[in-house]
């Protein structure tokens, strides 16, 4: 430790100058060479809903034992959060987003699969808060307006696909009850 201290004292001027030069080069690189990446986020609140036969018949005031699962984090809101996350990560949602904003043309990937993988890993981030029943969709992009538009389109797609799934589920329930 004494030798290390002596070396630090003897070379303190060199270490200080070298550190300043590295900091200056790094700062110039970040400022001049790297493109800025902007973050746009959308936050969603999961609304509670009734499902199953009680929801179809209209048993609104009847408490359900499955609501106790929400206290442990395994209730209907966490199921809805998982559903929303799966919808956002689905190929249909991501493909429509990439096509609408011509992202594959910007990124110039040879295969569409690479564009989908890049979108999932580098552009979109999903954070879930099961306790508050909220989901945040983050979009990272070079253009702030495009980042905002992509985030808004993802929320639109989530609503559209979720509505389609609910309509299909209601149709299946109706056919089941009729049969």
GROMACS .gro file of C-alpha atoms in nm:
model
  179
    1UNK     CA    1   0.000   0.000   0.000
    2UNK     CA    2   0.290   0.233   0.070
    3UNK     CA    3   0.435   0.170  -0.278
    4UNK     CA    4   0.095   0.235  -0.434
    5UNK     CA    5   0.065   0.560  -0.243
    6UNK     CA    6   0.418   0.666  -0.351
    7UNK     CA    7   0.333   0.589  -0.715
    8UNK     CA    8   0.011   0.789  -0.694
    9UNK     CA    9   0.198   1.086  -0.543
   10UNK     CA   10   0.482   1.062  -0.796
   11UNK     CA   11   0.251   1.032  -1.099
   12UNK     CA   12  -0.040   1.246  -0.978
   13UNK     CA   13   0.021   1.507  -1.249
   14UNK     CA   14   0.026   1.243  -1.525
   15UNK     CA   15  -0.287   1.071  -1.387
   16UNK     CA   16  -0.473   1.403  -1.366
   17UNK     CA   17  -0.379   1.510  -1.720
   18UNK     CA   18  -0.457   1.166  -1.863
   19UNK     CA   19  -0.798   1.161  -1.689
   20UNK     CA   20  -0.884   1.507  -1.823
   21UNK     CA   21  -0.786   1.409  -2.178
   22UNK     CA   22  -0.996   1.090  -2.163
   23UNK     CA   23  -1.293   1.285  -2.024
   24UNK     CA   24  -1.260   1.547  -2.299
   25UNK     CA   25  -1.239   1.286  -2.576
   26UNK     CA   26  -1.536   1.096  -2.432
   27UNK     CA   27  -1.741   1.416  -2.405
   28UNK     CA   28  -1.665   1.515  -2.764
   29UNK     CA   29  -1.751   1.166  -2.886
   30UNK     CA   30  -2.085   1.168  -2.707
   31UNK     CA   31  -2.168   1.521  -2.818
   32UNK     CA   32  -2.052   1.505  -3.182
   33UNK     CA   33  -2.067   1.141  -3.294
   34UNK     CA   34  -2.351   0.965  -3.111
   35UNK     CA   35  -2.710   1.032  -3.212
   36UNK     CA   36  -2.938   1.131  -2.925
   37UNK     CA   37  -3.206   0.879  -2.833
   38UNK     CA   38  -3.539   1.014  -2.708
   39UNK     CA   39  -3.781   0.839  -2.476
   40UNK     CA   40  -4.155   0.855  -2.513
   41UNK     CA   41  -4.374   0.671  -2.266
   42UNK     CA   42  -4.740   0.588  -2.230
   43UNK     CA   43  -4.893   0.470  -1.904
   44UNK     CA   44  -5.200   0.248  -1.890
   45UNK     CA   45  -5.427   0.173  -1.595
   46UNK     CA   46  -5.595  -0.167  -1.598
   47UNK     CA   47  -5.967  -0.141  -1.527
   48UNK     CA   48  -6.134  -0.421  -1.339
   49UNK     CA   49  -6.393  -0.616  -1.534
   50UNK     CA   50  -6.614  -0.916  -1.484
   51UNK     CA   51  -6.568  -1.224  -1.689
   52UNK     CA   52  -6.725  -1.564  -1.719
   53UNK     CA   53  -7.089  -1.659  -1.682
   54UNK     CA   54  -7.151  -1.412  -1.397
   55UNK     CA   55  -7.041  -1.127  -1.623
   56UNK     CA   56  -7.272  -1.244  -1.899
   57UNK     CA   57  -7.575  -1.288  -1.675
   58UNK     CA   58  -7.513  -0.963  -1.490
   59UNK     CA   59  -7.424  -1.075  -1.140
   60UNK     CA   60  -7.263  -0.740  -1.066
   61UNK     CA   61  -7.308  -0.727  -0.691
   62UNK     CA   62  -7.196  -1.080  -0.614
   63UNK     CA   63  -6.843  -1.090  -0.473
   64UNK     CA   64  -6.611  -1.346  -0.623
   65UNK     CA   65  -6.354  -1.546  -0.427
   66UNK     CA   66  -6.104  -1.491  -0.710
   67UNK     CA   67  -6.083  -1.124  -0.609
   68UNK     CA   68  -5.881  -1.235  -0.306
   69UNK     CA   69  -5.604  -1.323  -0.549
   70UNK     CA   70  -5.546  -0.955  -0.615
   71UNK     CA   71  -5.411  -0.917  -0.263
   72UNK     CA   72  -5.136  -1.164  -0.343
   73UNK     CA   73  -5.064  -1.021  -0.688
   74UNK     CA   74  -5.230  -1.302  -0.877
   75UNK     CA   75  -5.568  -1.147  -0.947
   76UNK     CA   76  -5.746  -1.039  -1.259
   77UNK     CA   77  -5.545  -0.719  -1.293
   78UNK     CA   78  -5.217  -0.908  -1.315
   79UNK     CA   79  -5.378  -1.138  -1.573
   80UNK     CA   80  -5.485  -0.833  -1.771
   81UNK     CA   81  -5.133  -0.689  -1.746
   82UNK     CA   82  -4.990  -1.015  -1.877
   83UNK     CA   83  -5.245  -1.016  -2.160
   84UNK     CA   84  -5.160  -0.656  -2.252
   85UNK     CA   85  -4.789  -0.734  -2.249
   86UNK     CA   86  -4.843  -1.035  -2.474
   87UNK     CA   87  -5.051  -0.825  -2.713
   88UNK     CA   88  -4.781  -0.558  -2.732
   89UNK     CA   89  -4.508  -0.816  -2.789
   90UNK     CA   90  -4.715  -1.005  -3.046
   91UNK     CA   91  -4.594  -1.027  -3.400
   92UNK     CA   92  -4.917  -0.873  -3.532
   93UNK     CA   93  -4.878  -0.558  -3.323
   94UNK     CA   94  -4.508  -0.514  -3.396
   95UNK     CA   95  -4.545  -0.587  -3.769
   96UNK     CA   96  -4.819  -0.327  -3.809
   97UNK     CA   97  -4.609  -0.071  -3.621
   98UNK     CA   98  -4.299  -0.136  -3.831
   99UNK     CA   99  -4.499  -0.120  -4.154
  100UNK     CA  100  -4.690   0.196  -4.056
  101UNK     CA  101  -4.374   0.391  -3.970
  102UNK     CA  102  -4.154   0.226  -4.239
  103UNK     CA  103  -3.898   0.135  -3.974
  104UNK     CA  104  -3.753  -0.149  -4.178
  105UNK     CA  105  -3.675   0.101  -4.453
  106UNK     CA  106  -3.496   0.321  -4.202
  107UNK     CA  107  -3.305   0.035  -4.039
  108UNK     CA  108  -3.237  -0.141  -4.374
  109UNK     CA  109  -3.256  -0.497  -4.242
  110UNK     CA  110  -3.243  -0.770  -4.504
  111UNK     CA  111  -3.500  -0.982  -4.321
  112UNK     CA  112  -3.817  -0.862  -4.152
  113UNK     CA  113  -3.744  -1.093  -3.857
  114UNK     CA  114  -3.438  -0.882  -3.776
  115UNK     CA  115  -3.652  -0.567  -3.771
  116UNK     CA  116  -3.899  -0.733  -3.534
  117UNK     CA  117  -3.618  -0.849  -3.306
  118UNK     CA  118  -3.461  -0.500  -3.309
  119UNK     CA  119  -3.797  -0.343  -3.224
  120UNK     CA  120  -3.853  -0.578  -2.930
  121UNK     CA  121  -3.502  -0.542  -2.790
  122UNK     CA  122  -3.400  -0.182  -2.867
  123UNK     CA  123  -3.709   0.028  -2.935
  124UNK     CA  124  -3.987  -0.092  -2.702
  125UNK     CA  125  -3.969  -0.154  -2.329
  126UNK     CA  126  -4.263  -0.260  -2.112
  127UNK     CA  127  -4.275  -0.210  -1.736
  128UNK     CA  128  -4.555  -0.352  -1.523
  129UNK     CA  129  -4.660  -0.249  -1.174
  130UNK     CA  130  -4.886  -0.527  -1.048
  131UNK     CA  131  -4.969  -0.356  -0.721
  132UNK     CA  132  -5.096  -0.037  -0.887
  133UNK     CA  133  -5.234  -0.230  -1.188
  134UNK     CA  134  -5.043  -0.005  -1.425
  135UNK     CA  135  -4.828  -0.064  -1.732
  136UNK     CA  136  -4.577   0.174  -1.889
  137UNK     CA  137  -4.481   0.144  -2.254
  138UNK     CA  138  -4.147   0.311  -2.329
  139UNK     CA  139  -4.034   0.381  -2.685
  140UNK     CA  140  -3.675   0.481  -2.763
  141UNK     CA  141  -3.610   0.647  -3.099
  142UNK     CA  142  -3.385   0.909  -3.263
  143UNK     CA  143  -3.672   1.144  -3.348
  144UNK     CA  144  -3.882   1.266  -3.052
  145UNK     CA  145  -4.198   1.314  -3.259
  146UNK     CA  146  -4.165   0.969  -3.413
  147UNK     CA  147  -4.109   0.820  -3.065
  148UNK     CA  148  -4.432   0.985  -2.947
  149UNK     CA  149  -4.622   0.866  -3.253
  150UNK     CA  150  -4.498   0.509  -3.211
  151UNK     CA  151  -4.598   0.506  -2.843
  152UNK     CA  152  -4.945   0.639  -2.928
  153UNK     CA  153  -4.982   0.385  -3.209
  154UNK     CA  154  -4.886   0.101  -2.974
  155UNK     CA  155  -5.161   0.208  -2.733
  156UNK     CA  156  -5.404   0.226  -3.028
  157UNK     CA  157  -5.296  -0.122  -3.141
  158UNK     CA  158  -5.332  -0.258  -2.788
  159UNK     CA  159  -5.687  -0.124  -2.768
  160UNK     CA  160  -5.776  -0.252  -3.115
  161UNK     CA  161  -5.638  -0.604  -3.065
  162UNK     CA  162  -5.783  -0.630  -2.712
  163UNK     CA  163  -6.125  -0.526  -2.846
  164UNK     CA  164  -6.100  -0.788  -3.120
  165UNK     CA  165  -6.011  -1.053  -2.863
  166UNK     CA  166  -6.302  -0.951  -2.638
  167UNK     CA  167  -6.545  -0.962  -2.932
  168UNK     CA  168  -6.420  -1.307  -3.028
  169UNK     CA  169  -6.451  -1.423  -2.666
  170UNK     CA  170  -6.807  -1.288  -2.640
  171UNK     CA  171  -6.896  -1.459  -2.969
  172UNK     CA  172  -6.754  -1.789  -2.842
  173UNK     CA  173  -6.945  -1.754  -2.510
  174UNK     CA  174  -7.267  -1.678  -2.699
  175UNK     CA  175  -7.224  -1.984  -2.921
  176UNK     CA  176  -7.145  -2.198  -2.616
  177UNK     CA  177  -7.456  -2.084  -2.430
  178UNK     CA  178  -7.673  -2.132  -2.739
  179UNK     CA  179  -7.547  -2.485  -2.790
   0.00000   0.00000   0.00000
